[in-house]
Every structure is written in C-alpha cells, then in structure tokens.
PDB file of C-alpha atoms in Angstrom:
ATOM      1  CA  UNK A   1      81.077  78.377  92.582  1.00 44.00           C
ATOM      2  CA  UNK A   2      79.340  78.481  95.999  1.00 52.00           C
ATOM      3  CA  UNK A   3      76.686  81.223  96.283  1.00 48.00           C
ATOM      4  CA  UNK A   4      75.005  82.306  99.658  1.00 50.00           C
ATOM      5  CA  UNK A   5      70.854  81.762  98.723  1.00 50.00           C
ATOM      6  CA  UNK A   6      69.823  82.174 102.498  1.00 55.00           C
ATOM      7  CA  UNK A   7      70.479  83.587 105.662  1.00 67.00           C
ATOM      8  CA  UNK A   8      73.971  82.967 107.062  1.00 76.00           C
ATOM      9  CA  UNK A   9      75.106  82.934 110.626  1.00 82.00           C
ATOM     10  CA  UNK A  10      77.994  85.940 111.235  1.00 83.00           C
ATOM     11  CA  UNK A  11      79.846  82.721 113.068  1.00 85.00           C
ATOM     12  CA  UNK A  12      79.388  80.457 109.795  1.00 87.00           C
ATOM     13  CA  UNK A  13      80.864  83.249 106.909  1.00 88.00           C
ATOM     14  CA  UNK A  14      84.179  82.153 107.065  1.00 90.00           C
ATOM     15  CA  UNK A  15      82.389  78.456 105.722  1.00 89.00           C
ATOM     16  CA  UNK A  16      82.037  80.612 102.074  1.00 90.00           C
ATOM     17  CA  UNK A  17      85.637  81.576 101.780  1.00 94.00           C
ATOM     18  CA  UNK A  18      87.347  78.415 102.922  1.00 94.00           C
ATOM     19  CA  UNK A  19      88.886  77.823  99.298  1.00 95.00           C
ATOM     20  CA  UNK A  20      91.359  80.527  98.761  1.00 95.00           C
ATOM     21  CA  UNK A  21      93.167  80.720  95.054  1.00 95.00           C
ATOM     22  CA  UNK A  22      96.596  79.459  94.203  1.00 96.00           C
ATOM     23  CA  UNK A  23      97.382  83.598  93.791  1.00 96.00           C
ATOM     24  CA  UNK A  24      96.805  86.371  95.137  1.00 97.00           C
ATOM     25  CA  UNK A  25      93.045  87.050  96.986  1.00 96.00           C
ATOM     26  CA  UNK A  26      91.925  90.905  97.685  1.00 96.00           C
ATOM     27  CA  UNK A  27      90.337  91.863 101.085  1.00 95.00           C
ATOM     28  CA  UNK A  28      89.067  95.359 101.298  1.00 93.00           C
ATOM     29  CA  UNK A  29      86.176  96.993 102.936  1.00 93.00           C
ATOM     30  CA  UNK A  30      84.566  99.923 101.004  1.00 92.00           C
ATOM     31  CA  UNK A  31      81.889 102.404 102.620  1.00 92.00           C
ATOM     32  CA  UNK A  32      78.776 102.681 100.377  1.00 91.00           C
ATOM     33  CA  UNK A  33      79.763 106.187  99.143  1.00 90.00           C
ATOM     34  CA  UNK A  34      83.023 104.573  98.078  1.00 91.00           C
ATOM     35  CA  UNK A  35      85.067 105.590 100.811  1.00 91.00           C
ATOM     36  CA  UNK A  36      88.025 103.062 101.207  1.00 91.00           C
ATOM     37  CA  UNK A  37      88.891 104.677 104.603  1.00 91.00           C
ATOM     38  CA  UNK A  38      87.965 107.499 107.690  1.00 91.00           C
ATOM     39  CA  UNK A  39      90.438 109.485 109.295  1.00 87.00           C
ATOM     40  CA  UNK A  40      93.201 107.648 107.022  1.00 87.00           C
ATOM     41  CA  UNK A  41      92.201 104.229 108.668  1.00 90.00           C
ATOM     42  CA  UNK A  42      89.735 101.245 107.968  1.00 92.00           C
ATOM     43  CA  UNK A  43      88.866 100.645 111.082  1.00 90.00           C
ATOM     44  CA  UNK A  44      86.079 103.191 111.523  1.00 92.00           C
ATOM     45  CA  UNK A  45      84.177 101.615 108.709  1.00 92.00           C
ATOM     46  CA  UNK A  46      84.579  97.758 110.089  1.00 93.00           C
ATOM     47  CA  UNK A  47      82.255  95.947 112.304  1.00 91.00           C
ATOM     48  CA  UNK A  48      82.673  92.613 114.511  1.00 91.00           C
ATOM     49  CA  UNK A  49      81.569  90.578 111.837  1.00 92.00           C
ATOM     50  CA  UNK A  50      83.937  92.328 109.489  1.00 92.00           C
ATOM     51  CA  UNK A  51      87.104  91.756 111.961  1.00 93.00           C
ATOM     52  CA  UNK A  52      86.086  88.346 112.619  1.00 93.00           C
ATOM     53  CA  UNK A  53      86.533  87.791 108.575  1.00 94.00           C
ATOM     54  CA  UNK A  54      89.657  89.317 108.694  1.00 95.00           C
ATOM     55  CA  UNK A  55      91.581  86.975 110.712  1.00 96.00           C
ATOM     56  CA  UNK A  56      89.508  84.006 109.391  1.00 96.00           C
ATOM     57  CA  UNK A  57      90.925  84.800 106.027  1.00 96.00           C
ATOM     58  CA  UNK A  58      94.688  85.187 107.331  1.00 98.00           C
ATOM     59  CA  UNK A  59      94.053  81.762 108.274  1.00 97.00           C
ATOM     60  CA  UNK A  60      93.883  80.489 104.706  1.00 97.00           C
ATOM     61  CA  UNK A  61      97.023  82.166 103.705  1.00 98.00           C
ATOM     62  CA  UNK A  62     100.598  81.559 103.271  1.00 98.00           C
ATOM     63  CA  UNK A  63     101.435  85.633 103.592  1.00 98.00           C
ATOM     64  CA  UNK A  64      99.965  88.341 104.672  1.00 98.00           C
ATOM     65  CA  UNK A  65     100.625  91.069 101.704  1.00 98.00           C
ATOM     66  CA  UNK A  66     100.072  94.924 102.717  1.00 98.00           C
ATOM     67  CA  UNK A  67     101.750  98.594 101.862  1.00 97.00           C
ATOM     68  CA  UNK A  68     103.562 100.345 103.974  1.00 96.00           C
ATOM     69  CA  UNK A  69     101.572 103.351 104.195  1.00 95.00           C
ATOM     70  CA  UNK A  70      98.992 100.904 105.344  1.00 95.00           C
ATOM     71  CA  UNK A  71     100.831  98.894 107.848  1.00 96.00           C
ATOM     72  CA  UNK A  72     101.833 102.299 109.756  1.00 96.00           C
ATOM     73  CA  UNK A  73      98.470 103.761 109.826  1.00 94.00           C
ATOM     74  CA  UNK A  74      96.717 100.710 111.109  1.00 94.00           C
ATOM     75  CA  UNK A  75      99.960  99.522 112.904  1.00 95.00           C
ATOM     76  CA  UNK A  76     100.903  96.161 111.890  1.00 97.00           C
ATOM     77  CA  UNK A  77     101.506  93.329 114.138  1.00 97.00           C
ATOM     78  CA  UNK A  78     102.372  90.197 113.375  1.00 97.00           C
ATOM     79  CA  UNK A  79      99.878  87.309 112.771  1.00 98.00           C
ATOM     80  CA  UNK A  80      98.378  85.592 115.740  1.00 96.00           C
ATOM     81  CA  UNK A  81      96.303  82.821 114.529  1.00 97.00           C
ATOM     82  CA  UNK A  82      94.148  80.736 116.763  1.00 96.00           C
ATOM     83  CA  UNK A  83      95.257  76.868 117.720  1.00 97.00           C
ATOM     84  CA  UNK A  84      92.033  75.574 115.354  1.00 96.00           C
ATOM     85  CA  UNK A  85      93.718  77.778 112.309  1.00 97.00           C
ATOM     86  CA  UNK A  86      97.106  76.127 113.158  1.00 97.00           C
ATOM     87  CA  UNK A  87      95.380  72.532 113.435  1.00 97.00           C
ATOM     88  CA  UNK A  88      93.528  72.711 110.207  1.00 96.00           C
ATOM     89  CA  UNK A  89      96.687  74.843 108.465  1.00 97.00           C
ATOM     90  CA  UNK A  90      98.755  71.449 109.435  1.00 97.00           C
ATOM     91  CA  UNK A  91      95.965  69.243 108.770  1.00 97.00           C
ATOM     92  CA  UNK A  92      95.215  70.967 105.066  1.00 96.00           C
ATOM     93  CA  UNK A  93      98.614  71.991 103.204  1.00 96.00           C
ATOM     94  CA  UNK A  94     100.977  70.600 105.919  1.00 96.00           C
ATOM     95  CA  UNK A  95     102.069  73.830 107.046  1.00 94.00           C
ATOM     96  CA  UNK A  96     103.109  74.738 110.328  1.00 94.00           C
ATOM     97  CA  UNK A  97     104.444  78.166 110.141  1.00 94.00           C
ATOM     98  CA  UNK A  98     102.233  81.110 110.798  1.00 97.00           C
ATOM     99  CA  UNK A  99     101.658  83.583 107.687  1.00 98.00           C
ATOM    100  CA  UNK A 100     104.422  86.423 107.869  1.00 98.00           C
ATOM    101  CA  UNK A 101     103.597  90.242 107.203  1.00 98.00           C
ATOM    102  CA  UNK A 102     104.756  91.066 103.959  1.00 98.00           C
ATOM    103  CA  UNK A 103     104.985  94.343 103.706  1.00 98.00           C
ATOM    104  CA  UNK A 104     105.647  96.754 100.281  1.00 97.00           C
ATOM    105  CA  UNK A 105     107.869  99.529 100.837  1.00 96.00           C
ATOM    106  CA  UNK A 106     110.120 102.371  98.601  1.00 93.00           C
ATOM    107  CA  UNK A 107     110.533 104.109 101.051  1.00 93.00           C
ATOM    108  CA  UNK A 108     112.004 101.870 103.765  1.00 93.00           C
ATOM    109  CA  UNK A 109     110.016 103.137 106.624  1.00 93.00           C
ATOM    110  CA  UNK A 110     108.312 100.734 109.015  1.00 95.00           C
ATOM    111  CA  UNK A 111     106.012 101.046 112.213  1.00 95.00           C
ATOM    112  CA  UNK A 112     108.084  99.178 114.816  1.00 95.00           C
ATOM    113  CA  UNK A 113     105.139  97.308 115.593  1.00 97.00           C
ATOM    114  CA  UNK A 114     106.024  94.839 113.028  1.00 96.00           C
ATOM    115  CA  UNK A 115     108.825  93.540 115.044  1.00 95.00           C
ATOM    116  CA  UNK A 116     106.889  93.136 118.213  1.00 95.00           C
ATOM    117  CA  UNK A 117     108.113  89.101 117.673  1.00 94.00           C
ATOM    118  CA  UNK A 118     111.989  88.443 116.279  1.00 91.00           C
ATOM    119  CA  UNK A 119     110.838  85.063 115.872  1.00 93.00           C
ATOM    120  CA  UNK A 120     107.615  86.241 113.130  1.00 95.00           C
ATOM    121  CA  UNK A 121     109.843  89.325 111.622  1.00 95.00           C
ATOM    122  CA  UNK A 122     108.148  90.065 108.258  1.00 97.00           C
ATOM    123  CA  UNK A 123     108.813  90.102 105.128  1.00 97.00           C
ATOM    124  CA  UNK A 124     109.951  93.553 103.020  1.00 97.00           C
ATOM    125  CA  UNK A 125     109.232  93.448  99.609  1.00 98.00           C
ATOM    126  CA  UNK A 126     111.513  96.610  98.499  1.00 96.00           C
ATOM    127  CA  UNK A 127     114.105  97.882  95.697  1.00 96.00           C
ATOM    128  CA  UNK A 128     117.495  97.682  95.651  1.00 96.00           C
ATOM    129  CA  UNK A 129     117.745 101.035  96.427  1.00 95.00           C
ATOM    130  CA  UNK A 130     115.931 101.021  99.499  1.00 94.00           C
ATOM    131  CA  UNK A 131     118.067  98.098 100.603  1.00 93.00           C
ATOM    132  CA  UNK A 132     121.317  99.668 100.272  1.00 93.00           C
ATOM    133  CA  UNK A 133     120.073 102.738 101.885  1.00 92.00           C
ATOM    134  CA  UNK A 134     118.420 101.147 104.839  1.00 91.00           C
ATOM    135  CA  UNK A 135     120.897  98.423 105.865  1.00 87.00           C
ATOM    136  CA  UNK A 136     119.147  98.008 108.989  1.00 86.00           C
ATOM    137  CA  UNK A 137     116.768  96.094 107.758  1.00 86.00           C
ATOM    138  CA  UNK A 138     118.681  93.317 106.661  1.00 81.00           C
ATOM    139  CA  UNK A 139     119.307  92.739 110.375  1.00 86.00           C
ATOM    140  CA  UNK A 140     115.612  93.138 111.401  1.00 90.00           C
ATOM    141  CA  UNK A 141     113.746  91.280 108.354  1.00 92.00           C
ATOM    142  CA  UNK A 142     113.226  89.006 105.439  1.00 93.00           C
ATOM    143  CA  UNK A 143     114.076  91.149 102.367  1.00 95.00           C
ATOM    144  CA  UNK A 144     112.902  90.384  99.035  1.00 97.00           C
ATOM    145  CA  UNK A 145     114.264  92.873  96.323  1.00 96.00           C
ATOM    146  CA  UNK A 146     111.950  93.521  93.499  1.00 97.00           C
ATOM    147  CA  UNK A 147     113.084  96.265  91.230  1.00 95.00           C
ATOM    148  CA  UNK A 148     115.794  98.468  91.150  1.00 96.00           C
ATOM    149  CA  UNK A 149     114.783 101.842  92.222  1.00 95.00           C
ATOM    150  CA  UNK A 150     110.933 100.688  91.547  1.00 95.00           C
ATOM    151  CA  UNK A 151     108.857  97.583  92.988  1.00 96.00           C
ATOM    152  CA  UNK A 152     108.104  95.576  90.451  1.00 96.00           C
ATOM    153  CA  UNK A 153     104.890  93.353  91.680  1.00 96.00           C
ATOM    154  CA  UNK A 154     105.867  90.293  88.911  1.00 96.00           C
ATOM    155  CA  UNK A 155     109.101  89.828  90.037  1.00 97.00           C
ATOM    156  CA  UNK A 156     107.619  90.319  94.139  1.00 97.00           C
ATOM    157  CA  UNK A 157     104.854  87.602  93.048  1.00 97.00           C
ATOM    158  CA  UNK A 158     108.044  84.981  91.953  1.00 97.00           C
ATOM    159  CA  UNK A 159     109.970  85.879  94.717  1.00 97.00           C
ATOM    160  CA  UNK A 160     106.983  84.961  96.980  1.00 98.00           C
ATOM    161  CA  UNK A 161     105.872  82.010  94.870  1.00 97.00           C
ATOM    162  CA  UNK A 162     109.977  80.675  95.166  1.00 97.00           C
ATOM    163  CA  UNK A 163     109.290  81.221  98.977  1.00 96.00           C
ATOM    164  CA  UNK A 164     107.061  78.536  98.913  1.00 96.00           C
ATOM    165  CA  UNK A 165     104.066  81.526  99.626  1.00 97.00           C
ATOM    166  CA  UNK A 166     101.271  80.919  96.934  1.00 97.00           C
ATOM    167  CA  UNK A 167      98.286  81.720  98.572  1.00 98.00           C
ATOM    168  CA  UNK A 168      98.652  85.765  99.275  1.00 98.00           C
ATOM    169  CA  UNK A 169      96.018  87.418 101.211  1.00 98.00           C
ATOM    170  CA  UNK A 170      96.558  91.234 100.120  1.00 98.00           C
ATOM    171  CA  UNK A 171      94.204  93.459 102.546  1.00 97.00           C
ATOM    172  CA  UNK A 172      95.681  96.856 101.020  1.00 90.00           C
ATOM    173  CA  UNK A 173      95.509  99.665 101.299  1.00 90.00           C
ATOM    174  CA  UNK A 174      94.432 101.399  97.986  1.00 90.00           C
ATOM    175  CA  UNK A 175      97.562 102.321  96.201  1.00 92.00           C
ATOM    176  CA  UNK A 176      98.651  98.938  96.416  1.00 95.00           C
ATOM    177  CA  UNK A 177      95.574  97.388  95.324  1.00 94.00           C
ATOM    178  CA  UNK A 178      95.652  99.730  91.799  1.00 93.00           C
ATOM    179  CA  UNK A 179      99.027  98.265  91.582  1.00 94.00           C
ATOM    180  CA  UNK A 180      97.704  95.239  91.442  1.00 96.00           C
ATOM    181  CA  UNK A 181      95.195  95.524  89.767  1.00 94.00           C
ATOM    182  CA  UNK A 182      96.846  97.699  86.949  1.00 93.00           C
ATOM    183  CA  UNK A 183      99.713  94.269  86.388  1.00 94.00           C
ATOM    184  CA  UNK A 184      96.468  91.889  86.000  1.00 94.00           C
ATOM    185  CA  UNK A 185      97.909  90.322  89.252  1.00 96.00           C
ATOM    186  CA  UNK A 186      94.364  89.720  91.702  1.00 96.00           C
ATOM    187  CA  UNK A 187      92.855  86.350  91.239  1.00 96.00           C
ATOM    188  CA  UNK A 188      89.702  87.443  93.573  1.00 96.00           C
ATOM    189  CA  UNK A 189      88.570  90.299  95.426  1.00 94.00           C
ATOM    190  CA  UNK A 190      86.585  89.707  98.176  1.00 94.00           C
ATOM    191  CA  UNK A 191      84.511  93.337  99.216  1.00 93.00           C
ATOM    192  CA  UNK A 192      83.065  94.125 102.577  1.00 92.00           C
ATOM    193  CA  UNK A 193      80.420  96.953 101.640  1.00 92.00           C
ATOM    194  CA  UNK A 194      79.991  99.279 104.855  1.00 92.00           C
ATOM    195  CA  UNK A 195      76.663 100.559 106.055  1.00 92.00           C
ATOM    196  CA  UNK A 196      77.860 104.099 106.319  1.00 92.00           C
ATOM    197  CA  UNK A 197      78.628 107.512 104.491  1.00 90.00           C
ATOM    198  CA  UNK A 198      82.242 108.405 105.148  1.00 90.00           C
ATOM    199  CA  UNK A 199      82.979 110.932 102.506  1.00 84.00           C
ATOM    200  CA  UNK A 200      85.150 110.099  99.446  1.00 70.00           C
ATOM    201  CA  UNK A 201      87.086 113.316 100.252  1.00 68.00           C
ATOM    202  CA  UNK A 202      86.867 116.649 102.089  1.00 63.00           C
ATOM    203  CA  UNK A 203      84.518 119.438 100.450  1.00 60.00           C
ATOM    204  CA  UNK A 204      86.443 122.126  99.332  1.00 61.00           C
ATOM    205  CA  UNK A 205      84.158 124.474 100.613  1.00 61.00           C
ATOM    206  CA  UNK A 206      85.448 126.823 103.075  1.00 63.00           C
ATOM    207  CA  UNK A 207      83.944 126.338 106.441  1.00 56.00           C
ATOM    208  CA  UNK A 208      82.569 123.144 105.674  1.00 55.00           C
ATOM    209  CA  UNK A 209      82.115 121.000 108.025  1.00 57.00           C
ATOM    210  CA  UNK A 210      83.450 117.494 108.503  1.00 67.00           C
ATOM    211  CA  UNK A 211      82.237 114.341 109.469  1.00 73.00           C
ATOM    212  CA  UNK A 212      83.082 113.516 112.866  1.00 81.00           C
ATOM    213  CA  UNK A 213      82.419 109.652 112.560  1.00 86.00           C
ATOM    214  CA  UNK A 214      80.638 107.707 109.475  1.00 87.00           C
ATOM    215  CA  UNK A 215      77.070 107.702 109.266  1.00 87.00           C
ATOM    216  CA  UNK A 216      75.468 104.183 110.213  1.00 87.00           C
ATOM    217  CA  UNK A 217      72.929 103.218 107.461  1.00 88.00           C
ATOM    218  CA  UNK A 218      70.535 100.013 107.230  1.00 89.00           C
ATOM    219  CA  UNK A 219      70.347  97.419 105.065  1.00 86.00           C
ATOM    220  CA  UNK A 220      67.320  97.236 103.356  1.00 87.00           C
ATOM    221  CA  UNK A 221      67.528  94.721 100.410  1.00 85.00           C
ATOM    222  CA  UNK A 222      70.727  92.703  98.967  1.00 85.00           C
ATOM    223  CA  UNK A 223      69.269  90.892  95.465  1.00 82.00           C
ATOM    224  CA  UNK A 224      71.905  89.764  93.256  1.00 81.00           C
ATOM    225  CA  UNK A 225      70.656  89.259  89.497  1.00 81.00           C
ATOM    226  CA  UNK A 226      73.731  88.299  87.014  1.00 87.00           C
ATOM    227  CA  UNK A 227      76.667  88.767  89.079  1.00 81.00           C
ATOM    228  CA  UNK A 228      75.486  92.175  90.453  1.00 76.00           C
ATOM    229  CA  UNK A 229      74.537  92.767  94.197  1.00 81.00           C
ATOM    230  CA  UNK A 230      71.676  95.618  93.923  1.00 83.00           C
ATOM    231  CA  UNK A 231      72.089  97.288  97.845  1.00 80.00           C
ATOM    232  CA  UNK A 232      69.594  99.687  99.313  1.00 84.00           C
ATOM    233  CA  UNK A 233      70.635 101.266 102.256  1.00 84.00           C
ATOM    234  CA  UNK A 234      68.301 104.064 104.372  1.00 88.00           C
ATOM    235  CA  UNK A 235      69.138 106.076 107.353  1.00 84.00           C
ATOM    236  CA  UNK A 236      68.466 103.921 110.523  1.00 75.00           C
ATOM    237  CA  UNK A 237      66.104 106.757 111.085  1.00 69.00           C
ATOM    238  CA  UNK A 238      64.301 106.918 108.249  1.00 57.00           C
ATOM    239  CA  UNK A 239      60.364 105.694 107.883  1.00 50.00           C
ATOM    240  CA  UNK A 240      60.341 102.624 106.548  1.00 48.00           C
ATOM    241  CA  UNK A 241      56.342 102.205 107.008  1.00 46.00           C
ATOM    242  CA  UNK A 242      56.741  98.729 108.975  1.00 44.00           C
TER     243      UNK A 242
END
C-alpha cells in the first residue's frame, strides 16, 4: 500500500493510482454534504484536478463501466485517450485497443452521443428483454445479455471478464454503484471529496429557495489516523485568524 505523507503535485496524482485491481475500481466524486450530484450532473462539483484524474484513470482500464441514466445526463462519448496512455497501454498489458463505454441499461435508451465513432461503438450490458425489444441495437453496438428481464451484475462481470476486460473502471452514477456494492462486486473505491455544499436534496419547504450553484468551501486540514481522513472545510470567507 502506497500512502501520500506529503504534498503532491495536481500533475503527479495520477503516480498514486497507477496500479489498478484485476476487478472492478469505483470512481466517484461526493460533495462534503454528501451530495453525489447538482442539477442531476457531476460536473458542477468537479474541478481541473478532478477531470484530469478522470481520464488518467480511463487510461488504466480495459472498459469504461457506467449506467445509463448516467451516460445521458453527462452525455457519453467515447474514450479518447492521449498517445502517452496508448504507448504505455501497449508497453504495460500489450493492449492496443482503446477502453469501450460499457454502458448498463433496462431500459434500452441511449444518448446518441455514444455512437459519435462506429469504429469505438460501446458496449450494452442489458437483458434479454431489452434486446428483443430494441433490435436496433444489435446493429449499433456490442451487446452483452445479463439477465432475463433483470441485469444481473455476476453474470455482466463474466461476460466482461470472457471479453478479455478485467480491469473495469466504473465512474457511476449512484444506482449503479449500490448495485455494486449490494453483490460484493467493487474491489476499490477511489472518492474525490468536493469543497462545496450542494444539497443532498431539495427542502420541502414551500418557497424555499434553491441553490443556484454549490457553495465553494476551503480546505483547512486533511489528517488521516487509522484509515480515516478527518476533513475540515470553512467558508472561503470565513476568519481564519492568519
């Protein structure tokens, strides 16, 4: 186990999660009231640093694993890695292919952005069902049935494994990662904590009002003591006495 025990560089994070697990890896960002998105998306809580992570982490894996509900709100695209990733990809595990989308769906529907390339279509991880329903996409992508009128994540996780996809990089959204969670399936989780207050859910107050954007916060201390990463934040506002 590598822990960080000083300062690192934004452009030197990506060192600490170079050794991805033969399994499935969790990447989620979380605001510090526990607020998984804003709006519906993840974007609003993420930062440069944050985004950079992102796509160094698609780098280390062999799929890209999301939902559906996800993949329309953020709409998808497939994976554009940079010509370093692709050296060190083929240099590493021999690979030269670029991580495909795979994308969980019962319902069938997709953002069209996920076919922006026919030659990188992804990968639908669906029921039996769906795929005699929605014929299309036999035409369009890579199915993988899973279940017969539910996905059944085992079965998905052999299907990919037979695909010759063991390292899955699953960046969410939340139902899916409950799923996964629930069938003992995640073999790390790697959590982006957000410096802002984003509201777990509306108030159910009449007339209240809404956040129009997260509120920024500042870090003031990260000390980890047996496994457990005690976080103050404070406004950016606040008086700090420095």
């Amino acid at each position: 186990m590598r822990c960080a025990e000083h300062v690192v560089a934004p452009s030197d994070l990506w060192q600490y999660y170079d050794d991805p697990p033969d399994g499935i890896r969790v990447n989620m960002i979380m605001s510090v009231d526990g607020a998984t998105a804003f709006g519906g998306l993840a974007g609003p809580l993420s930062g440069p640093c944050d985004q950079d992570l992102l796509l160094a982490l698609r780098g280390y894996a062999d799929a890209v694993l999301v939902g559906a509900e996800t993949a329309r709100a953020e709409r998808y695209r497939p994976v554009r890695l940079t010509e370093d990733q692709r050296a060190e990809r083929r240099q590493r595990w021999g690979i030269t292919d670029i991580p495909p989308i795979a994308v969980v769906t019962r319902s069938g529907s997709l953002p069209v952005s996920l076919f922006t390339k026919p030659a990188q279509p992804p990968l639908v991880i669906t029921t039996a069902e769906t795929a005699r329903t929605h014929r299309d996409l036999l035409r369009r992508a890579d199915l993988l049935i899973a279940g017969t009128t539910e996905v059944d994540f085992e079965t998905a996780l052999r299907g990919l494994r037979a695909r010759g996809f063991r390292r899955i990089l699953c960046e969410g959204g939340p139902t899916l990662f409950d799923e996964l969670i629930s069938e003992d399936l995640v073999d790390e989780m790697c959590l982006t904590v957000s410096p802002t207050l984003a509201g777990t859910k509306p108030s159910g107050r009449p007339g209240a009002p809404a956040l129009q954007a997260p509120a920024r916060l500042a870090l003031s201390h990260a000390i980890p003591i047996d496994d457990y990463i005690y976080l103050r934040y404070r406004r950016r506002d606040a008086d700090t006495g420095q």
